[in-house]
Amino acid sequence: MAWIAKNSAGATIERRSEPYLTPVLKAKLEADVLPRYPTKRAALLPVLHAVQHEHHWLPAQALEEIAAFLDLAPSQVLDTASFYEEFWLNPKGKYLIMVCQSLSCELMGQTGLLGKISRKLGIAPGQTTPDGKYTLMTAECLGSCGSAPCALVNEVLHENIHADNFERILDTLE
Amino acid sequence: MPLAQPVLCKRIPTYPWGDPKDRQYVGYDQFTATGGYVGLTKALAMAPKAVIDLVKEAELRGRGGAGFPAGLKWSFLPPEDGQRRYLAVNADESEPGTFKDRLLIDFDPHLLLEGIAIAMHACRLDTAYIYIRGEYHAQAKTLQRAIDEAYAHKIFGEGSRLGQINALWPNCYVHRGAGAYICGEETGLLESLEGKRGWPRIKPPFPAVAGAFARPTIINNVETLAMVGPLLDQGPTWFKSLGKGRPDGVPASVPASFGPKLYGISGHVNRPGVYEENLGIKLSTLIEDHAAGMLKGKKFKAAIPGGISMGVLGPDEYHAELDFDIGRKHNCLGLGTAGVIVMDQDTDMVAVARNIARFFAHESCGQCTPCREGTGWMYKVLTRVEAGGGTLDDLDLLLEVSASMGAMPGTTICGLADGANWAVRTIVNKFWPEFEARVAQTRSNRVSLAVVGATH
Ligand SMILES: Cc1cc2nc3c(=O)[nH]c(=O)nc-3n(C[C@H](O)[C@H](O)[C@H](O)COP(=O)(O)O)c2cc1C
Ligand code: SF4
Ligand code: FES
């Protein structure tokens, strides 16, 4: 729910000396991404994706660095980043499991599947296992309704998931 | 008449012509060896305006949901002023039940790139951004692979066959979204492309006049553009021999349903998937002949014609013709994306409505109060009804809330609220006895506006 205000006022920002937006990444983005757009701001989504790809989530310091890189105010970067569900402003597990809960998947048994995964991992949707390995989320339609129910594990789509083959998918995640 | 030869699925094995198991990526060489980029060659031999006129004559309607005639949209562009103009390709595909654009991108991306190149030539657009939903990781990579091949063969980039447009060599880029359904709405998409939150814009100005970066911009769906190459190659007469013409007695100004269309079918059927058929195919034919019938031989109860925004067809609408006129004939919002979701006799329609309301409550961008609050109310009320705690008042409230939110009643900026409204309203109306039986038969003295007819 993109319109729910997230409390950021007064939050302390954890800092480290090493930048998240490394000189190597910056050079790459300057060469490949910025020239694609007539404004610097338009590069924001690709830059957020690139930093998140390296670091797995987007700490506040990274947002500040991105703001400086694109000549934006940090609040503008936060405004955009907090709108999109795929941008993680908090740490997430090594494996992000997103189970589709939209109509075709619910008709084909998603509810039971989600319950099974949840019990197996010992966490509810929205939570991360204490060892930081798995984060379980529900997702809306993943564009794979013809092979419902389905789930995205990091960047890999798993289709036609049944109670028994889901265990096998979990087993392959190390 | 069933479609004799596949058009969009020419290189993508699909029943009845081929087996989906044999699908594989079609690269530049295989694409050109099988008639690919011939439409582009023909388009480049024509004046840009003549290409727009041809698309107009063919009455190609948008395949992304609204069914707006593509040629007409292209003709809304202002005259060239030497400055930049953009193409935004809508590959956001997030409407539940819809998985057709993904098929084209996965297996025949050059068909899309050919349409993009033709549109850039016709409309004088120097840069194309393919806005693809963030969850399509593999598809973004596949597209990039095809784009790289297209650059290598001078479709795009320096020395492009298109020549310079607005004094620039034409470019085509993939731009990834990040998980927000609203970015499929065309102006939400543009905001997102500009690096902002995907909040739809108040129109006018329309994108053709002031779109991306406040410059003239054309936005088309993946399937719409994929259709343009074959159309240029084989011509409007061929295109109009497929699909379904104007209904009897309707003036020529009303667009018809010409051409083939990708139909996605999912839910309670034996062989879900994407099929290509003439526009106007009957729902019953799609279920029985293409999707191999109802799952476990159960009885048909309901279907969503084209993505959950469109509302529902009931048991007596099993033979509905799936064309752009379906909204008028069957009291639903329209054909939408033609992503059909089929439900059998055991489906709980209250749960279906609750699932759909949750989707919209979750995806509303929050700008317009009737949408932000209305979708939330509908979800809460339906959750209560499903759990057995509802009353007749709740059903009145549902109808009242849904009738008052949307761009059509004129209370919201974009069509997301109309989708929510039609979905919930048609399910409650068409399955009223089922809803009535689920709630306590009590009604307070409060008179619902919906009941007295004060809202439409
Ligand atoms: C809430 C909402 C979501 C939409 N999502 C999509 C989408 O994911 N893909 C798409 O092509 N069109 C989507 N549309 C329709 C677009 O606004 C637009 O009409 C379409 O991309 C135009 O292309 P076409 O004329 O080629 O169909 C959506 C519309 C609304 C109101
Ligand atoms: S109708 Fe809903 S989704 Fe569309 S702009 Fe308004 S609040 Fe956002
Ligand atoms: S409904 Fe689950 S992938 Fe579309």
PDB file of C-alpha atoms and ligand atoms in Angstrom, chain A residues 99-107 110 139-151 157, chain B residues 94-99 102 133 266 308 341 355, ligand 3:
ATOM      1  CA  VAL A  99       3.771 -16.033  -3.298  1.00  0.00           C
ATOM      2  CA  CYS A 100       1.154 -14.721  -5.709  1.00  0.00           C
ATOM      3  CA  GLN A 101      -2.223 -14.242  -4.048  1.00  0.00           C
ATOM      4  CA  SER A 102      -4.231 -12.783  -6.940  1.00  0.00           C
ATOM      5  CA  LEU A 103      -7.363 -14.392  -8.308  1.00  0.00           C
ATOM      6  CA  SER A 104      -6.107 -17.151 -10.614  1.00  0.00           C
ATOM      7  CA  CYS A 105      -3.610 -18.276  -8.016  1.00  0.00           C
ATOM      8  CA  GLU A 106      -6.183 -18.241  -5.214  1.00  0.00           C
ATOM      9  CA  LEU A 107      -8.585 -20.259  -7.383  1.00  0.00           C
ATOM     10  CA  GLN A 110      -2.590 -20.517  -3.271  1.00  0.00           C
ATOM     11  CA  ALA A 139       2.568 -10.698  -4.058  1.00  0.00           C
ATOM     12  CA  GLU A 140      -0.107  -9.594  -6.474  1.00  0.00           C
ATOM     13  CA  CYS A 141      -0.367 -11.216  -9.926  1.00  0.00           C
ATOM     14  CA  LEU A 142       3.066 -12.222 -11.200  1.00  0.00           C
ATOM     15  CA  GLY A 143       1.953 -12.548 -14.826  1.00  0.00           C
ATOM     16  CA  SER A 144       1.946 -16.300 -14.727  1.00  0.00           C
ATOM     17  CA  CYS A 145      -1.744 -17.012 -14.151  1.00  0.00           C
ATOM     18  CA  GLY A 146      -1.785 -19.884 -16.656  1.00  0.00           C
ATOM     19  CA  SER A 147       0.602 -21.823 -14.435  1.00  0.00           C
ATOM     20  CA  ALA A 148      -0.956 -20.972 -11.083  1.00  0.00           C
ATOM     21  CA  PRO A 149      -0.178 -21.067  -8.280  1.00  0.00           C
ATOM     22  CA  CYS A 150       3.209 -19.504  -8.622  1.00  0.00           C
ATOM     23  CA  ALA A 151       5.893 -17.762  -6.623  1.00  0.00           C
ATOM     24  CA  LEU A 157       9.743 -17.736 -11.131  1.00  0.00           C
TER      25      LEU A 157
ATOM     26  CA  SER B  94       0.139  -6.499 -13.948  1.00  0.00           C
ATOM     27  CA  GLU B  95      -3.589  -6.920 -14.367  1.00  0.00           C
ATOM     28  CA  PRO B  96      -4.509 -10.203 -12.654  1.00  0.00           C
ATOM     29  CA  GLY B  97      -5.346 -12.809 -15.282  1.00  0.00           C
ATOM     30  CA  THR B  98      -3.047 -11.273 -17.882  1.00  0.00           C
ATOM     31  CA  PHE B  99       0.098 -13.028 -19.089  1.00  0.00           C
ATOM     32  CA  ARG B 102       5.169 -12.002 -21.451  1.00  0.00           C
ATOM     33  CA  ARG B 133       7.362  -4.574 -14.687  1.00  0.00           C
ATOM     34  CA  SER B 266      -6.528 -19.387 -16.468  1.00  0.00           C
ATOM     35  CA  ILE B 308     -10.181  -8.517 -13.017  1.00  0.00           C
ATOM     36  CA  ILE B 341     -10.289 -16.265 -15.633  1.00  0.00           C
ATOM     37  CA  ASN B 355      -9.780 -11.194  -3.474  1.00  0.00           C
TER      38      ASN B 355
HETATM   39  S1  FES C   3      -2.923 -14.492 -10.522  1.00  0.00           S
HETATM   40 FE1  FES C   3      -1.078 -15.371  -9.771  1.00  0.00          FE
HETATM   41  S2  FES C   3       0.222 -15.062 -11.481  1.00  0.00           S
HETATM   42 FE2  FES C   3      -1.567 -14.014 -12.141  1.00  0.00          FE
END
